[in-house]
Amino acid sequence: MTFYAYSMVPGGSQIRRSFLYSRQHWQLINRLEGGGEYTALVDDGRFDAFSSSYWADGIQQLSNVVQFVAYESGLLSNDDEQDDDDDEAAARRPGSSEDQSNNSLLTSIHIDHGHEKSGSIIPFDLSVNHLKLIEKAPGRPPTPPLPARSSSASVSEDFLPVVRQSDLIFRWRHHPKTASLIADATRVTAYRILVRRLNDDNYLLWDSGKVPVALKDEVLTSVRYGASSPPKVGEIVQWRVVLWDMADEPHSSSWSKFAIGPGEENDWKGKWIVHREDMRTFSADSSLNACSRWRKRRPLPLFRARLSSKTLLRITAIKDDPLVSGLLVVSGLGSFRASMDGVPLSTSGPIDPPFTDYSKRVMYRGYDVTDFLTRARDSRDDIDGEDDHSHVIGITMGSSWWDHRPILKKAIVKFDLLPRGPVTVMAQLFLSTSKGKMHVVLPTQDGEDVDDVWQVSRGHIRESDLFTGEIVDLGVMIDMDGWDTIESWTNTMDSSMPEPNRWIPPSLYETDQSFQSRWEDISIKAGAKSPKERSKKSDPKILASPIGRLVPSEIPPILPMERIPPDEVHNLGSGRWLFDFGKSFSGMLHFDEGIPRPIVPDDYPRGHGFKAASENGDSFITVIYGESLEMSTGDINRVLVAGLGLHDGGPRHISNPKGYTDDISCFPPDHDGILSQRDVFVIPKEKEQSSRSARAHFRQPHFTTHAFRFAEVCCTKDPPSGVHALLYRTAVPNWGSFSSSSVLLNGGYELVKNAMVSNMLSVQSDCPHREKLPYGGDLVANSPAALHFFDMSAFYKKTVLDWLDSQWDNGAYTETSVWQDLNDYAGIGQGAGETVWASAPPVLTVRYFQHYDDVDFLGMSAPNHIRWLDFLNHEFSSGMKKKGFAGDLKGYEGDGSGLGDWLALRDRDTWLTHTAFYMASARAVAYISNVLGDKDTQQKALAHAEVIRTRISHLYLKNGKDSFDFPEGHDFATPGPEMSLFSRIVPGEKRCTVLKNYFKRSGSKWPGDEEKLFLNELKNKTYIQEMLESGELTEEDDTYWMGWSQWQGFNEGIFGIRYSLKTLSDMGFHHIALRKASGFGFGTPEYMLRHNATSLWETWWRSEDLYSRNHPMLGALAEWMSSSVAGVALHPTTTGGRKVLLWPRFPKSAAMIQHASAIQGTQIGDFAIAWRFENLPSNRSQYKSAAVKIRIRFLIPPGGKAILRLPLPTSQRTKVWMSKSDHFPDLFHVRNDAKIKCKQRRSRRLGFPFSWEYDRKKKEWFKFISGKAIGTPCESFLFGVMPLDAQWSSHTEITKDIFEMKDKTIMTGMYEIIINNWQLEPEVEGGGRLGNIPEYFHRDFNAGPYCEDHDTFNWHINDATHII
């Protein structure tokens, strides 16, 4: 129930605010586990009569409350808290006399506010074109001191969605109201959408009215704007949705907000502007090399503009037509941060706009600056003898992917293939008045206007680079303090600032290189076009790249999502301090109290020197970042995180020789041979006395990100205080979670998620330091995990659009979304990336549709995917022949050209992966065409797919061994049987035989260099003996070997992991899949954990100087944990996440795992499941023989549907009962209680118990026993709903259905299943850690019944899960 607190404000006006309050409880919840977000629990309960004192106490409490919204929480939302004053005021206010010719559909607002929250279905997570308003980034740091004369206006939000008029599609999710009847909350029966201008209480731009939702429509997932005239470009609007439940009771969301941005070229009056000296460096006539030109463009520019009081007065002088909104739209290449009157407008910045091919499309941001324009300053000095009510817009620039340090030699990233130009800005300000008039002011332009003008100057950032970090000049900050306020404004003609910090008029961006000529040059380099096809040889005089079309930001920005305190601080000597933040992530340090005062040591430690400053007598602070420590020195291992893969091998010089980087042009001289993640803050000697203020004001770099767990700060007398790390990533919401009783499973899940989080920096990258590039193969392998973790609706739409931009004219797709010529040798030629990597766009599009049901996007991308399939149809056979593959695979031994199951420990069958993903592309086109109703294309694509499947099956069964290997294979290569079983390639009649023969595979010893060195320096023989007894080590000729296991660990590469785990779990061998994922020793997540990993490695083997330790490529196991171990996944044939498959699988023995739980967010709401063994014997030796109870609980949101499938019991004594609750319990309360308990458990470090540490003095490894937070078991909130039995109303026995393997369709509700007398069994031993499993491949073994299931024999046209 809602009640109101009243307070009087100056002038006698009364402001009423609405708060939710519960008589039972209200809490401020601690920081959520792993997310850094905050929430407050507020119950939507009902009040009985209250005494006046109780009411007064409640108001007093409410007046002191800040309600934090759990940004990434699925079942929690701020939509229970409504501020309805605007609505009620609008309902009371008479109609306006405004001329309605501007919008013929304006209607008065009439809402029954006493009734609008009585419904049982609560809408939340409102989005427009998949974009959600972000009011405050969860990890937003404390605001630094602002300039003395900065505005007192507040920033409205960290991200304002901006969409084009054609993209007005509304979406929302929903959850049940506490204590609501499930019968009422089964589904939404009607909706109403209301759209109004910003804070305009009088009229709506659109009222859909109450629109019934037909039963056949299941769940409405999107509604397109329905008025005949859309909101105007430049308008800021608000919207809300009201949902009616089965009892015809409504519940409204709170108001959300978005803006309409420029969509067409003529919507822009601004032009791209630059610093005139920067533009000159791109002249083809210059004799300077690329590095010298780049240095002339440093320091980076600042741009600013003055909005004069004269202009504002002209706009607002009309009587009764006040200013109601101001929308600032900005884009900048490389990256930008906008401010107004000295106040930053967002905490974003590292890569803004997001990474795309900037010659194709560039994104812009929108900012609501209404409060700045309508609020007077607290105080203003007279300027030029009169009050100046002008405003200043400031734009600080970084380099990002646009004007990076030109390191071209030996670098993994090919910067010369990326578009490039001088740092440039485009912006304009839309001012809207109450009568609907729109004014465009301050468009970026050259020249100087008397009233409104843009200026540019060199700023305080000497250098910003995504790979080398940021260098900041605090002396310039002192001189330019308040540069973006009107008090510091000076005309360019009378600027007193010396060069290079003098304010001057900007110049226009120039290029005489057309997009067509650039595209032809790149296409010819890629082999996608013949030189003879060039239309005209270009000879540009200006070497800057063309800039693509401007579009609103398609994804949320990169924001600080978590603020992390250090776990430990160590003194390394010489004023150097090592901060350990406990886990790896992407971001930077934040000095809450400002940059510390530096000291000058006798000698700077390696990597911390800065010659340019030292030679000038300046002091400075350096920060070096890394994910691990160098084992021989104890310093940060800079080699493993070396940008662009450029390093000299570090202290050991194993992977690269000393001096390897000496001949690289433009290599930073102070990086000591290793391209390091490093930030530098310089205090010029002449500014040391006045530096305190600048040090206090500056807190962090802004235009770079670093991947790190450790940070070295040098050099200060005492350890810097108030140091936190900021975790930055693209701010997509968290949707999924998993936990279990198994430390190893939980630890593996956390490794994957931490790596995924680290690599979401506007693209889903491979590693967040070395390359930062989006690879198609990584997306194919990891998108199921990402779709489990996050709401990827905006992110993956942008990802596919990136690939569509990069598609060659011949139809071929590339390996990376911006072509980099990295592994094209492995493709079939003519510009195509390796077939698996290049198939990412159509495969990802299908998975996207399964989750988000965006038919418009499907239709838009379909022609591109059809062109790709046409390319394959014409070129695949000849391309494979050129690569040396014979048509009948004669002579093929699994070693053909291609990447295949990348980084597998066994041989990679590249012919199979090439061909299978050709099939997958055909299936994807068939799937898409079926949805779109294009039957002709569907039939052709399906026929192609079946021809390819038949050919694979024929070749891989022709040797008669039924092991599904190439004709001359030895049952050793990956990913033959596992991929072919999962993807429905194996013929139905052969499935059980192929499955049985799969268990013949065994492991092998591993000859890795680091593993050999480890064993040589493992001098404690007790450790050796323990590892021999466990099977982790084998001894041969007095030499110890680590080995990889087939059935107690992993040998598969990035694709085979998913196929192996899913195939085993789906076909009745889940206990074997569990044993693989929770195995120990080399080739397992446990191996990474014991070596202090907090994020997933790039390889199963350990690397100290080459392979990344923060790389989600092997991360497919995370989605398997939620879908198979816990048992919730999207149903293969669902669209828009409407239907899930609830299929929990249990181990044979409870010794392996005792409980598991997961949440899977979808577009309609959150599905959740939890199961646990109960009545376990106190003697753990009986965990493999006792009869126990299993309790399962699951939650299906309003409008949701589930297919329930339970494992086949092994005992006829087993009985199964299902119960359903009449009401939804207090899910908010119990979920937050569970989070608090889990956080407490993590603080006790109940996770992984030890680590291997290196004693540098003794040069030997030792086992350090110390508990960690990572892997800590936590139990599901679903078991916190108490009492356990009293709430269940209906009880149905379903034993017969389970034994008959019948799936059950389950609708909205809270359910419990009790399985009595579930018989535990011993695990199958097999042939040991490196052996096979003879019990499962002998002739008499029955591998059924799952491999005999006819529903799994063939791929179905609407099956998105098994497309590949």
PDB file of N, CA, C and O in Angstrom, residues 15 63 67 71 172 177 266 294 368 410 459 526 549 561 577 627 727 737 742 775 854 941 970 1086 1307 1344 1354:
ATOM      1  N   ILE A  15       5.216  19.774  -1.589  1.00  0.00           N
ATOM      2  CA  ILE A  15       5.662  18.698  -2.460  1.00  0.00           C
ATOM      3  C   ILE A  15       5.261  17.375  -1.833  1.00  0.00           C
ATOM      4  O   ILE A  15       5.525  17.130  -0.669  1.00  0.00           O
ATOM      5  N   SER A  63      11.331   9.839   5.557  1.00  0.00           N
ATOM      6  CA  SER A  63      12.026  11.072   5.210  1.00  0.00           C
ATOM      7  C   SER A  63      13.533  10.897   5.218  1.00  0.00           C
ATOM      8  O   SER A  63      14.256  11.702   4.652  1.00  0.00           O
ATOM      9  N   GLN A  67      16.221   5.005  -1.317  1.00  0.00           N
ATOM     10  CA  GLN A  67      15.940   3.666  -1.853  1.00  0.00           C
ATOM     11  C   GLN A  67      16.848   3.404  -3.050  1.00  0.00           C
ATOM     12  O   GLN A  67      16.728   4.037  -4.075  1.00  0.00           O
ATOM     13  N   TYR A  71      20.071  -2.580  -9.754  1.00  0.00           N
ATOM     14  CA  TYR A  71      20.080  -2.416 -11.214  1.00  0.00           C
ATOM     15  C   TYR A  71      20.091  -3.738 -11.949  1.00  0.00           C
ATOM     16  O   TYR A  71      19.423  -3.916 -12.945  1.00  0.00           O
ATOM     17  N   TRP A 172       8.916  -4.572 -22.025  1.00  0.00           N
ATOM     18  CA  TRP A 172       9.002  -4.595 -20.572  1.00  0.00           C
ATOM     19  C   TRP A 172       9.022  -6.055 -20.112  1.00  0.00           C
ATOM     20  O   TRP A 172       8.706  -6.978 -20.862  1.00  0.00           O
ATOM     21  N   LYS A 177       3.249  -9.783  -7.946  1.00  0.00           N
ATOM     22  CA  LYS A 177       3.190  -9.032  -6.699  1.00  0.00           C
ATOM     23  C   LYS A 177       3.120 -10.008  -5.536  1.00  0.00           C
ATOM     24  O   LYS A 177       2.494 -11.062  -5.606  1.00  0.00           O
ATOM     25  N   ASN A 266      19.651  15.137 -42.651  1.00  0.00           N
ATOM     26  CA  ASN A 266      19.156  16.516 -42.553  1.00  0.00           C
ATOM     27  C   ASN A 266      18.668  16.877 -41.156  1.00  0.00           C
ATOM     28  O   ASN A 266      18.282  18.028 -40.915  1.00  0.00           O
ATOM     29  N   TRP A 294      51.502  11.639 -35.313  1.00  0.00           N
ATOM     30  CA  TRP A 294      50.678  11.338 -34.136  1.00  0.00           C
ATOM     31  C   TRP A 294      51.112  12.182 -32.942  1.00  0.00           C
ATOM     32  O   TRP A 294      50.270  12.701 -32.201  1.00  0.00           O
ATOM     33  N   ASP A 368      20.065  14.595 -21.121  1.00  0.00           N
ATOM     34  CA  ASP A 368      19.016  15.498 -20.665  1.00  0.00           C
ATOM     35  C   ASP A 368      19.664  16.610 -19.843  1.00  0.00           C
ATOM     36  O   ASP A 368      20.107  16.377 -18.716  1.00  0.00           O
ATOM     37  N   LYS A 410      54.744  -5.914 -35.939  1.00  0.00           N
ATOM     38  CA  LYS A 410      54.647  -7.072 -35.045  1.00  0.00           C
ATOM     39  C   LYS A 410      53.379  -7.083 -34.191  1.00  0.00           C
ATOM     40  O   LYS A 410      53.169  -8.021 -33.418  1.00  0.00           O
ATOM     41  N   GLY A 459      44.456  20.062 -24.188  1.00  0.00           N
ATOM     42  CA  GLY A 459      44.017  19.888 -22.813  1.00  0.00           C
ATOM     43  C   GLY A 459      45.062  19.240 -21.936  1.00  0.00           C
ATOM     44  O   GLY A 459      46.267  19.285 -22.199  1.00  0.00           O
ATOM     45  N   ALA A 526      41.948  -7.913 -48.712  1.00  0.00           N
ATOM     46  CA  ALA A 526      41.384  -9.132 -48.125  1.00  0.00           C
ATOM     47  C   ALA A 526      41.206 -10.247 -49.144  1.00  0.00           C
ATOM     48  O   ALA A 526      40.912 -11.385 -48.758  1.00  0.00           O
ATOM     49  N   ARG A 549      27.795   6.932 -41.164  1.00  0.00           N
ATOM     50  CA  ARG A 549      26.536   7.569 -40.779  1.00  0.00           C
ATOM     51  C   ARG A 549      26.400   7.598 -39.258  1.00  0.00           C
ATOM     52  O   ARG A 549      26.889   6.711 -38.561  1.00  0.00           O
ATOM     53  N   MET A 561      30.521  -0.488 -13.007  1.00  0.00           N
ATOM     54  CA  MET A 561      29.474  -1.385 -12.523  1.00  0.00           C
ATOM     55  C   MET A 561      29.753  -1.921 -11.132  1.00  0.00           C
ATOM     56  O   MET A 561      28.887  -2.530 -10.517  1.00  0.00           O
ATOM     57  N   TRP A 577      53.802   0.418  -4.118  1.00  0.00           N
ATOM     58  CA  TRP A 577      52.781  -0.287  -3.330  1.00  0.00           C
ATOM     59  C   TRP A 577      51.956  -1.168  -4.248  1.00  0.00           C
ATOM     60  O   TRP A 577      51.498  -0.730  -5.303  1.00  0.00           O
ATOM     61  N   GLU A 627      47.224  -9.003 -14.056  1.00  0.00           N
ATOM     62  CA  GLU A 627      46.324 -10.022 -13.499  1.00  0.00           C
ATOM     63  C   GLU A 627      47.049 -11.033 -12.619  1.00  0.00           C
ATOM     64  O   GLU A 627      46.402 -11.775 -11.897  1.00  0.00           O
ATOM     65  N   LEU A 727      35.257  -1.354 -11.671  1.00  0.00           N
ATOM     66  CA  LEU A 727      35.017  -2.357 -12.701  1.00  0.00           C
ATOM     67  C   LEU A 727      34.142  -1.725 -13.772  1.00  0.00           C
ATOM     68  O   LEU A 727      33.005  -1.314 -13.488  1.00  0.00           O
ATOM     69  N   SER A 737      21.995 -16.611 -12.925  1.00  0.00           N
ATOM     70  CA  SER A 737      22.887 -16.968 -11.825  1.00  0.00           C
ATOM     71  C   SER A 737      22.853 -18.475 -11.634  1.00  0.00           C
ATOM     72  O   SER A 737      21.943 -19.158 -12.096  1.00  0.00           O
ATOM     73  N   SER A 742      28.849 -27.626  -4.810  1.00  0.00           N
ATOM     74  CA  SER A 742      30.191 -27.976  -5.287  1.00  0.00           C
ATOM     75  C   SER A 742      31.060 -26.734  -5.426  1.00  0.00           C
ATOM     76  O   SER A 742      30.775 -25.848  -6.250  1.00  0.00           O
ATOM     77  N   TYR A 775      35.949 -11.711 -31.989  1.00  0.00           N
ATOM     78  CA  TYR A 775      36.156 -12.861 -32.871  1.00  0.00           C
ATOM     79  C   TYR A 775      34.867 -13.665 -32.999  1.00  0.00           C
ATOM     80  O   TYR A 775      34.196 -13.952 -32.009  1.00  0.00           O
ATOM     81  N   ASP A 854      12.763 -10.669 -31.864  1.00  0.00           N
ATOM     82  CA  ASP A 854      12.745  -9.413 -32.607  1.00  0.00           C
ATOM     83  C   ASP A 854      12.614  -9.732 -34.093  1.00  0.00           C
ATOM     84  O   ASP A 854      13.609  -9.901 -34.805  1.00  0.00           O
ATOM     85  N   ALA A 941      17.317 -23.677 -48.427  1.00  0.00           N
ATOM     86  CA  ALA A 941      18.340 -23.721 -47.377  1.00  0.00           C
ATOM     87  C   ALA A 941      18.282 -25.033 -46.619  1.00  0.00           C
ATOM     88  O   ALA A 941      19.326 -25.632 -46.294  1.00  0.00           O
ATOM     89  N   HIS A 970      41.520 -42.173 -36.016  1.00  0.00           N
ATOM     90  CA  HIS A 970      41.842 -43.139 -34.963  1.00  0.00           C
ATOM     91  C   HIS A 970      41.049 -42.846 -33.692  1.00  0.00           C
ATOM     92  O   HIS A 970      41.532 -43.066 -32.591  1.00  0.00           O
ATOM     93  N   GLU A1086      39.600 -26.566 -11.874  1.00  0.00           N
ATOM     94  CA  GLU A1086      40.289 -26.714 -10.589  1.00  0.00           C
ATOM     95  C   GLU A1086      41.775 -26.410 -10.729  1.00  0.00           C
ATOM     96  O   GLU A1086      42.391 -25.814  -9.832  1.00  0.00           O
ATOM     97  N   MET A1307       2.428 -24.134 -16.143  1.00  0.00           N
ATOM     98  CA  MET A1307       2.145 -22.716 -16.353  1.00  0.00           C
ATOM     99  C   MET A1307       2.614 -21.902 -15.144  1.00  0.00           C
ATOM    100  O   MET A1307       3.194 -22.423 -14.193  1.00  0.00           O
ATOM    101  N   GLY A1344      20.580 -46.734 -23.820  1.00  0.00           N
ATOM    102  CA  GLY A1344      19.319 -45.997 -23.828  1.00  0.00           C
ATOM    103  C   GLY A1344      18.919 -45.556 -22.445  1.00  0.00           C
ATOM    104  O   GLY A1344      19.648 -45.786 -21.482  1.00  0.00           O
ATOM    105  N   ASN A1354      16.387 -36.072 -35.508  1.00  0.00           N
ATOM    106  CA  ASN A1354      16.524 -35.110 -36.598  1.00  0.00           C
ATOM    107  C   ASN A1354      16.425 -33.680 -36.069  1.00  0.00           C
ATOM    108  O   ASN A1354      15.776 -33.425 -35.047  1.00  0.00           O
TER     109      ASN A1354
END
